[in-house]
């Protein structure tokens, strides 16, 4: 599939996806969401980490496309919401880690996109918010769910009810992002983090992501049992033998994703 709104660049197993809709500050319309879905379905096996950012220097994603949503009826609104929610869930459960490099506005669906990624880092210019109630809708791409999990019910309710926009330092303070960098450093830092991840055993990283995601909504006993099962599965991989042999031999491990 040819992409009109996605810029993709893969170097040494690290793929960067930049959403590019300059006329609307990278707002997500249904074509972009379908392109993202297709892209996520066809990520090459050699990719170890995905970085998602916004094209240009002003916006990560300024939300879902308001002009597309303006005249939707209830059923169409449901379907548009589900399209975005399904794509974001695909990101959340992708078998590789996903880093959001938030370079500017991350509003509404943009904040929700960032929250579907495993890790968020931001430029000092980034701004986050869930302004949906000011448009007569609730956050529709799983924002009520993920923001509440991420920053706690009290702050999520304040952000969602007021629609207030917060700066990067406040996002850092409430735990919405892990780190804040100068704009020109952001992609270098995202790549450095991706390289650190990519140097580790790919199956172990994949299982760790699966553990964290699955265990999040489980009771303690079930969560611990799930991790125990995944821990055992690691010992069926060649990379576990390689990782431990390399350590004991005082050499660097050469993982083969096997
Ligand atoms: N949708 C469509 N167009 C947009 C959007 C958007 N979300 N955001 C910006 N644009 C367009 C503007 O209309 C403008 O177009 P034009 O040049 O043709 O007038 C262009 O981008 C540039 O924007 P501004 O002139 O407004 O730029 P400013 O620097 O003055 O302001 C802001 C930047 C603050 C980001 C401002 O554009 C803004 O407030 N945008 C809307 C932000 C917003 O409300 N986002 C949430 C949208 S709702 C949503 O995301 C719901 C997700 C769940 C959907 C569930 C489906 C049912």
mmCIF file of C-alpha atoms and ligand atoms in Angstrom:
data_model
loop_
_atom_site.group_PDB
_atom_site.id
_atom_site.type_symbol
_atom_site.label_atom_id
_atom_site.label_comp_id
_atom_site.label_asym_id
_atom_site.label_seq_id
_atom_site.Cartn_x
_atom_site.Cartn_y
_atom_site.Cartn_z
ATOM 1 C CA UNK A 1 0.000 0.000 0.000
ATOM 2 C CA UNK A 2 1.242 3.492 -0.894
ATOM 3 C CA UNK A 3 1.081 5.874 2.049
ATOM 4 C CA UNK A 4 0.062 9.511 1.566
ATOM 5 C CA UNK A 5 0.364 10.536 5.220
ATOM 6 C CA UNK A 6 3.126 8.362 6.657
ATOM 7 C CA UNK A 7 6.876 8.865 6.366
ATOM 8 C CA UNK A 8 8.781 5.718 7.224
ATOM 9 C CA UNK A 9 12.497 5.311 7.719
ATOM 10 C CA UNK A 10 14.213 2.153 8.971
ATOM 11 C CA UNK A 11 17.898 2.070 9.991
ATOM 12 C CA UNK A 12 19.560 -0.865 11.764
ATOM 13 C CA UNK A 13 16.301 -2.405 12.974
ATOM 14 C CA UNK A 14 14.872 0.878 14.270
ATOM 15 C CA UNK A 15 11.881 2.126 12.340
ATOM 16 C CA UNK A 16 10.677 5.714 12.612
ATOM 17 C CA UNK A 17 7.116 6.483 11.587
ATOM 18 C CA UNK A 18 6.331 10.178 11.171
ATOM 19 C CA UNK A 19 2.687 11.139 10.736
ATOM 20 C CA UNK A 20 2.537 13.807 8.095
ATOM 21 C CA UNK A 21 -0.569 15.884 7.451
ATOM 22 C CA UNK A 22 0.872 19.419 7.509
ATOM 23 C CA UNK A 23 -2.384 21.222 6.640
ATOM 24 C CA UNK A 24 -4.067 19.973 9.830
ATOM 25 C CA UNK A 25 -1.093 19.739 12.233
ATOM 26 C CA UNK A 26 -1.043 15.954 11.659
ATOM 27 C CA UNK A 27 -4.666 15.463 12.773
ATOM 28 C CA UNK A 28 -5.783 11.882 12.295
ATOM 29 C CA UNK A 29 -8.403 11.296 9.621
ATOM 30 C CA UNK A 30 -9.715 7.844 8.723
ATOM 31 C CA UNK A 31 -7.298 7.532 5.777
ATOM 32 C CA UNK A 32 -4.322 8.088 8.096
ATOM 33 C CA UNK A 33 -5.703 5.583 10.590
ATOM 34 C CA UNK A 34 -6.152 2.995 7.811
ATOM 35 C CA UNK A 35 -2.621 3.667 6.563
ATOM 36 C CA UNK A 36 -1.312 3.213 10.107
ATOM 37 C CA UNK A 37 -3.240 -0.048 10.420
ATOM 38 C CA UNK A 38 -1.740 -1.339 7.171
ATOM 39 C CA UNK A 39 1.738 -0.244 8.232
ATOM 40 C CA UNK A 40 1.400 -2.004 11.604
ATOM 41 C CA UNK A 41 0.297 -5.183 9.825
ATOM 42 C CA UNK A 42 3.404 -5.182 7.625
ATOM 43 C CA UNK A 43 6.311 -4.224 9.884
ATOM 44 C CA UNK A 44 9.308 -6.249 8.672
ATOM 45 C CA UNK A 45 10.584 -8.969 11.021
ATOM 46 C CA UNK A 46 13.990 -7.296 11.393
ATOM 47 C CA UNK A 47 12.481 -4.195 13.045
ATOM 48 C CA UNK A 48 13.224 -4.271 16.788
ATOM 49 C CA UNK A 49 11.780 -0.932 17.911
ATOM 50 C CA UNK A 50 9.257 1.489 16.427
ATOM 51 C CA UNK A 51 9.470 5.237 17.068
ATOM 52 C CA UNK A 52 6.344 7.279 16.350
ATOM 53 C CA UNK A 53 6.607 11.044 15.897
ATOM 54 C CA UNK A 54 4.931 13.895 14.064
ATOM 55 C CA UNK A 55 6.324 15.357 10.875
ATOM 56 C CA UNK A 56 7.394 19.000 11.074
ATOM 57 C CA UNK A 57 8.429 20.965 14.136
ATOM 58 C CA UNK A 58 5.077 22.079 15.534
ATOM 59 C CA UNK A 59 2.863 19.093 16.113
ATOM 60 C CA UNK A 60 2.973 15.441 17.108
ATOM 61 C CA UNK A 61 -0.726 14.906 16.360
ATOM 62 C CA UNK A 62 -3.310 17.685 16.987
ATOM 63 C CA UNK A 63 -6.105 15.188 17.570
ATOM 64 C CA UNK A 64 -8.591 13.379 15.441
ATOM 65 C CA UNK A 65 -9.638 15.330 12.350
ATOM 66 C CA UNK A 66 -12.438 17.634 13.489
ATOM 67 C CA UNK A 67 -13.585 18.402 9.937
ATOM 68 C CA UNK A 68 -14.110 14.681 9.286
ATOM 69 C CA UNK A 69 -16.001 14.190 12.565
ATOM 70 C CA UNK A 70 -18.194 17.286 12.327
ATOM 71 C CA UNK A 71 -21.209 15.709 10.614
ATOM 72 C CA UNK A 72 -20.975 12.092 11.739
ATOM 73 C CA UNK A 73 -24.104 10.424 13.107
ATOM 74 C CA UNK A 74 -24.071 8.138 16.152
ATOM 75 C CA UNK A 75 -23.204 4.968 14.239
ATOM 76 C CA UNK A 76 -20.490 6.700 12.208
ATOM 77 C CA UNK A 77 -19.083 8.250 15.394
ATOM 78 C CA UNK A 78 -18.943 4.813 16.958
ATOM 79 C CA UNK A 79 -17.178 3.392 13.894
ATOM 80 C CA UNK A 80 -14.652 6.237 13.709
ATOM 81 C CA UNK A 81 -13.892 5.847 17.406
ATOM 82 C CA UNK A 82 -13.488 2.107 16.996
ATOM 83 C CA UNK A 83 -11.177 2.504 14.010
ATOM 84 C CA UNK A 84 -8.820 4.669 16.080
ATOM 85 C CA UNK A 85 -9.150 2.574 19.228
ATOM 86 C CA UNK A 86 -8.348 -0.617 17.296
ATOM 87 C CA UNK A 87 -5.264 0.911 15.662
ATOM 88 C CA UNK A 88 -4.029 2.214 19.025
ATOM 89 C CA UNK A 89 -4.599 -1.181 20.666
ATOM 90 C CA UNK A 90 -2.562 -2.716 17.854
ATOM 91 C CA UNK A 91 0.279 -0.345 18.767
ATOM 92 C CA UNK A 92 -0.073 -1.195 22.454
ATOM 93 C CA UNK A 93 0.108 -4.936 21.759
ATOM 94 C CA UNK A 94 2.647 -4.824 18.930
ATOM 95 C CA UNK A 95 5.304 -7.499 19.538
ATOM 96 C CA UNK A 96 8.041 -4.825 19.624
ATOM 97 C CA UNK A 97 8.393 -1.762 21.893
ATOM 98 C CA UNK A 98 7.041 1.527 20.592
ATOM 99 C CA UNK A 99 8.480 4.893 21.673
ATOM 100 C CA UNK A 100 6.456 8.076 21.175
ATOM 101 C CA UNK A 101 8.761 11.023 20.457
ATOM 102 C CA UNK A 102 6.324 13.836 21.147
ATOM 103 C CA UNK A 103 7.645 16.867 19.302
ATOM 104 C CA UNK A 104 4.725 19.307 19.650
ATOM 105 C CA UNK A 105 0.944 19.288 20.098
ATOM 106 C CA UNK A 106 -0.365 15.968 21.444
ATOM 107 C CA UNK A 107 -4.014 16.839 21.874
ATOM 108 C CA UNK A 108 -7.051 14.570 21.980
ATOM 109 C CA UNK A 109 -6.291 11.655 19.684
ATOM 110 C CA UNK A 110 -2.635 12.779 19.691
ATOM 111 C CA UNK A 111 -2.333 12.363 23.447
ATOM 112 C CA UNK A 112 -4.196 9.068 23.085
ATOM 113 C CA UNK A 113 -1.784 7.911 20.374
ATOM 114 C CA UNK A 114 1.185 8.744 22.618
ATOM 115 C CA UNK A 115 -0.417 6.836 25.489
ATOM 116 C CA UNK A 116 -0.864 3.719 23.345
ATOM 117 C CA UNK A 117 2.939 3.628 22.920
ATOM 118 C CA UNK A 118 5.097 1.814 25.471
ATOM 119 C CA UNK A 119 7.268 4.812 26.350
ATOM 120 C CA UNK A 120 6.833 8.564 25.837
ATOM 121 C CA UNK A 121 9.580 11.154 25.641
ATOM 122 C CA UNK A 122 8.895 14.761 24.740
ATOM 123 C CA UNK A 123 10.383 17.959 23.432
ATOM 124 C CA UNK A 124 10.196 21.008 25.699
ATOM 125 C CA UNK A 125 7.784 22.333 23.052
ATOM 126 C CA UNK A 126 5.308 19.464 23.504
ATOM 127 C CA UNK A 127 1.811 20.202 24.800
ATOM 128 C CA UNK A 128 -0.615 17.574 26.006
ATOM 129 C CA UNK A 129 -4.343 17.698 26.554
ATOM 130 C CA UNK A 130 -7.703 16.013 26.133
ATOM 131 C CA UNK A 131 -9.826 18.924 24.881
ATOM 132 C CA UNK A 132 -12.658 16.719 23.588
ATOM 133 C CA UNK A 133 -15.466 17.827 25.926
ATOM 134 C CA UNK A 134 -15.038 21.323 24.482
ATOM 135 C CA UNK A 135 -16.032 19.813 21.133
ATOM 136 C CA UNK A 136 -19.000 17.952 22.566
ATOM 137 C CA UNK A 137 -17.410 14.483 22.666
ATOM 138 C CA UNK A 138 -15.572 12.313 25.154
ATOM 139 C CA UNK A 139 -11.989 11.201 24.456
ATOM 140 C CA UNK A 140 -12.778 8.502 21.901
ATOM 141 C CA UNK A 141 -9.548 6.674 21.170
ATOM 142 C CA UNK A 142 -9.289 5.128 24.679
ATOM 143 C CA UNK A 143 -8.185 8.326 26.443
ATOM 144 C CA UNK A 144 -10.528 7.916 29.406
ATOM 145 C CA UNK A 145 -9.046 4.454 29.974
ATOM 146 C CA UNK A 146 -5.341 5.014 29.420
ATOM 147 C CA UNK A 147 -4.971 8.504 30.932
ATOM 148 C CA UNK A 148 -6.665 7.319 34.123
ATOM 149 C CA UNK A 149 -4.333 4.322 34.331
ATOM 150 C CA UNK A 150 -1.316 6.478 33.596
ATOM 151 C CA UNK A 151 -1.727 9.539 35.806
ATOM 152 C CA UNK A 152 -4.425 8.417 38.253
ATOM 153 C CA UNK A 153 -8.116 9.158 38.391
ATOM 154 C CA UNK A 154 -7.900 12.580 40.027
ATOM 155 C CA UNK A 155 -5.565 14.210 37.513
ATOM 156 C CA UNK A 156 -7.170 12.403 34.542
ATOM 157 C CA UNK A 157 -10.578 13.729 35.537
ATOM 158 C CA UNK A 158 -9.191 17.256 35.868
ATOM 159 C CA UNK A 159 -7.554 17.096 32.427
ATOM 160 C CA UNK A 160 -10.575 15.542 30.748
ATOM 161 C CA UNK A 161 -13.294 17.677 32.397
ATOM 162 C CA UNK A 162 -11.427 20.975 31.951
ATOM 163 C CA UNK A 163 -9.780 20.174 28.612
ATOM 164 C CA UNK A 164 -6.729 22.053 29.868
ATOM 165 C CA UNK A 165 -3.489 21.860 27.933
ATOM 166 C CA UNK A 166 -0.343 21.082 29.898
ATOM 167 C CA UNK A 167 3.279 21.716 29.002
ATOM 168 C CA UNK A 168 6.026 19.110 28.841
ATOM 169 C CA UNK A 169 7.355 19.826 32.354
ATOM 170 C CA UNK A 170 3.925 19.211 33.846
ATOM 171 C CA UNK A 171 3.535 16.042 31.744
ATOM 172 C CA UNK A 172 6.854 14.909 33.213
ATOM 173 C CA UNK A 173 5.756 15.741 36.751
ATOM 174 C CA UNK A 174 2.544 13.672 36.490
ATOM 175 C CA UNK A 175 4.260 10.725 34.819
ATOM 176 C CA UNK A 176 2.721 11.147 31.384
ATOM 177 C CA UNK A 177 6.201 11.281 29.835
ATOM 178 C CA UNK A 178 9.491 9.748 30.953
ATOM 179 C CA UNK A 179 11.832 12.541 29.931
ATOM 180 C CA UNK A 180 11.907 15.971 28.280
ATOM 181 C CA UNK A 181 14.611 17.160 25.883
ATOM 182 C CA UNK A 182 15.457 20.166 23.766
ATOM 183 C CA UNK A 183 13.702 19.855 20.372
ATOM 184 C CA UNK A 184 16.923 19.205 18.458
ATOM 185 C CA UNK A 185 17.871 16.386 20.865
ATOM 186 C CA UNK A 186 14.534 14.558 20.856
ATOM 187 C CA UNK A 187 15.048 12.174 17.946
ATOM 188 C CA UNK A 188 18.653 11.427 18.956
ATOM 189 C CA UNK A 189 17.428 10.505 22.434
ATOM 190 C CA UNK A 190 14.606 8.384 20.994
ATOM 191 C CA UNK A 191 17.114 6.579 18.780
ATOM 192 C CA UNK A 192 19.565 6.087 21.658
ATOM 193 C CA UNK A 193 16.817 4.504 23.761
ATOM 194 C CA UNK A 194 15.721 2.359 20.803
ATOM 195 C CA UNK A 195 19.305 1.157 20.267
ATOM 196 C CA UNK A 196 19.580 0.130 23.917
ATOM 197 C CA UNK A 197 16.387 -1.892 23.570
ATOM 198 C CA UNK A 198 17.456 -3.356 20.216
ATOM 199 C CA UNK A 199 20.728 -4.623 21.715
ATOM 200 C CA UNK A 200 18.810 -6.955 24.067
ATOM 201 C CA UNK A 201 17.352 -10.378 23.337
ATOM 202 C CA UNK A 202 14.348 -9.682 21.078
ATOM 203 C CA UNK A 203 12.201 -12.551 22.349
ATOM 204 C CA UNK A 204 12.852 -11.572 25.978
ATOM 205 C CA UNK A 205 11.891 -7.970 25.202
ATOM 206 C CA UNK A 206 8.739 -9.211 23.452
ATOM 207 C CA UNK A 207 7.821 -11.474 26.364
ATOM 208 C CA UNK A 208 8.506 -8.674 28.847
ATOM 209 C CA UNK A 209 6.089 -6.410 26.957
ATOM 210 C CA UNK A 210 3.511 -9.195 26.917
ATOM 211 C CA UNK A 211 3.976 -9.755 30.659
ATOM 212 C CA UNK A 212 3.589 -6.077 31.543
ATOM 213 C CA UNK A 213 0.519 -5.625 29.319
ATOM 214 C CA UNK A 214 -1.219 -8.835 30.360
ATOM 215 C CA UNK A 215 -0.479 -8.536 34.066
ATOM 216 C CA UNK A 216 -1.673 -4.948 34.316
ATOM 217 C CA UNK A 217 -5.342 -5.860 34.684
ATOM 218 C CA UNK A 218 -4.864 -9.166 36.525
ATOM 219 C CA UNK A 219 -5.069 -9.960 40.232
ATOM 220 C CA UNK A 220 -1.654 -10.475 41.876
ATOM 221 C CA UNK A 221 -1.738 -14.286 41.923
ATOM 222 C CA UNK A 222 -2.709 -14.502 38.241
ATOM 223 C CA UNK A 223 -0.154 -11.851 37.266
ATOM 224 C CA UNK A 224 2.670 -13.626 39.072
ATOM 225 C CA UNK A 225 1.647 -16.961 37.533
ATOM 226 C CA UNK A 226 1.634 -15.383 34.071
ATOM 227 C CA UNK A 227 5.147 -14.004 34.538
ATOM 228 C CA UNK A 228 6.307 -17.371 35.839
ATOM 229 C CA UNK A 229 5.016 -19.066 32.669
ATOM 230 C CA UNK A 230 6.735 -16.511 30.424
ATOM 231 C CA UNK A 231 9.956 -16.795 32.425
ATOM 232 C CA UNK A 232 9.939 -20.542 31.801
ATOM 233 C CA UNK A 233 9.322 -20.012 28.075
ATOM 234 C CA UNK A 234 12.515 -17.942 27.841
ATOM 235 C CA UNK A 235 14.512 -21.084 28.598
ATOM 236 C CA UNK A 236 13.242 -22.623 25.364
ATOM 237 C CA UNK A 237 15.058 -19.902 23.368
ATOM 238 C CA UNK A 238 18.574 -20.022 21.956
ATOM 239 C CA UNK A 239 19.020 -16.379 22.964
ATOM 240 C CA UNK A 240 18.708 -17.280 26.664
ATOM 241 C CA UNK A 241 21.583 -19.737 26.265
ATOM 242 C CA UNK A 242 23.541 -17.156 24.274
ATOM 243 C CA UNK A 243 22.915 -14.339 26.770
ATOM 244 C CA UNK A 244 24.000 -16.342 29.781
ATOM 245 C CA UNK A 245 26.923 -18.026 28.014
ATOM 246 C CA UNK A 246 28.168 -14.649 26.797
ATOM 247 C CA UNK A 247 27.952 -13.204 30.310
ATOM 248 C CA UNK A 248 29.878 -16.095 31.844
ATOM 249 C CA UNK A 249 32.434 -15.951 29.004
ATOM 250 C CA UNK A 250 32.856 -12.196 29.534
ATOM 251 C CA UNK A 251 31.942 -11.362 25.932
ATOM 252 C CA UNK A 252 29.124 -9.441 24.242
ATOM 253 C CA UNK A 253 26.039 -11.497 23.445
ATOM 254 C CA UNK A 254 25.047 -12.016 19.828
ATOM 255 C CA UNK A 255 21.307 -12.498 19.839
ATOM 256 C CA UNK A 256 19.619 -14.173 16.898
ATOM 257 C CA UNK A 257 15.935 -13.725 17.788
ATOM 258 C CA UNK A 258 15.644 -17.470 18.208
HETATM 259 N N1 LIG B 1 -8.651 18.543 13.136
HETATM 260 C C1 LIG B 1 -8.706 19.198 11.966
HETATM 261 N N2 LIG B 1 -7.950 20.265 11.677
HETATM 262 C C2 LIG B 1 -7.104 20.702 12.618
HETATM 263 C C3 LIG B 1 -6.979 20.070 13.854
HETATM 264 C C4 LIG B 1 -7.806 18.942 14.108
HETATM 265 N N3 LIG B 1 -7.743 18.256 15.255
HETATM 266 N N4 LIG B 1 -6.066 20.717 14.596
HETATM 267 C C5 LIG B 1 -5.617 21.737 13.820
HETATM 268 N N5 LIG B 1 -6.237 21.720 12.632
HETATM 269 C C6 LIG B 1 -6.046 22.642 11.506
HETATM 270 C C7 LIG B 1 -6.677 23.989 11.774
HETATM 271 O O1 LIG B 1 -8.068 23.975 11.495
HETATM 272 C C8 LIG B 1 -5.897 24.871 10.830
HETATM 273 O O2 LIG B 1 -6.424 24.701 9.530
HETATM 274 P P1 LIG B 1 -6.542 25.985 8.535
HETATM 275 O O3 LIG B 1 -5.110 26.417 8.308
HETATM 276 O O4 LIG B 1 -7.183 25.410 7.302
HETATM 277 O O5 LIG B 1 -7.340 27.011 9.237
HETATM 278 C C9 LIG B 1 -4.505 24.256 10.840
HETATM 279 O O6 LIG B 1 -4.668 22.922 11.360
HETATM 280 C C10 LIG B 1 -3.549 24.989 11.741
HETATM 281 O O7 LIG B 1 -4.159 25.120 13.017
HETATM 282 P P2 LIG B 1 -4.295 26.507 13.799
HETATM 283 O O8 LIG B 1 -4.367 27.651 12.832
HETATM 284 O O9 LIG B 1 -5.424 26.373 14.760
HETATM 285 O O10 LIG B 1 -2.887 26.540 14.555
HETATM 286 P P3 LIG B 1 -2.574 27.219 15.952
HETATM 287 O O11 LIG B 1 -1.084 27.156 16.103
HETATM 288 O O12 LIG B 1 -3.223 28.547 16.074
HETATM 289 O O13 LIG B 1 -3.250 26.261 17.032
HETATM 290 C C11 LIG B 1 -3.817 24.134 18.023
HETATM 291 C C12 LIG B 1 -2.798 24.946 17.186
HETATM 292 C C13 LIG B 1 -3.846 24.695 19.453
HETATM 293 C C14 LIG B 1 -3.341 22.696 18.021
HETATM 294 C C15 LIG B 1 -5.223 24.274 17.410
HETATM 295 O O14 LIG B 1 -5.137 23.967 16.024
HETATM 296 C C16 LIG B 1 -6.229 23.350 18.016
HETATM 297 O O15 LIG B 1 -6.738 23.633 19.078
HETATM 298 N N6 LIG B 1 -6.540 22.230 17.318
HETATM 299 C C17 LIG B 1 -7.548 21.300 17.750
HETATM 300 C C18 LIG B 1 -7.054 20.480 18.902
HETATM 301 C C19 LIG B 1 -8.132 19.544 19.374
HETATM 302 O O16 LIG B 1 -9.178 19.962 19.832
HETATM 303 N N7 LIG B 1 -7.865 18.254 19.275
HETATM 304 C C20 LIG B 1 -8.791 17.237 19.692
HETATM 305 C C21 LIG B 1 -9.636 16.829 18.547
HETATM 306 S S1 LIG B 1 -10.903 15.693 19.021
HETATM 307 C C22 LIG B 1 -10.105 14.248 19.189
HETATM 308 O O17 LIG B 1 -8.932 14.123 19.019
HETATM 309 C C23 LIG B 1 -10.952 13.111 19.595
HETATM 310 C C24 LIG B 1 -10.211 11.792 19.540
HETATM 311 C C25 LIG B 1 -11.178 10.684 19.646
HETATM 312 C C26 LIG B 1 -12.072 10.634 18.451
HETATM 313 C C27 LIG B 1 -13.153 9.683 18.671
HETATM 314 C C28 LIG B 1 -14.045 9.608 17.436
HETATM 315 C C29 LIG B 1 -15.464 9.547 17.747
#
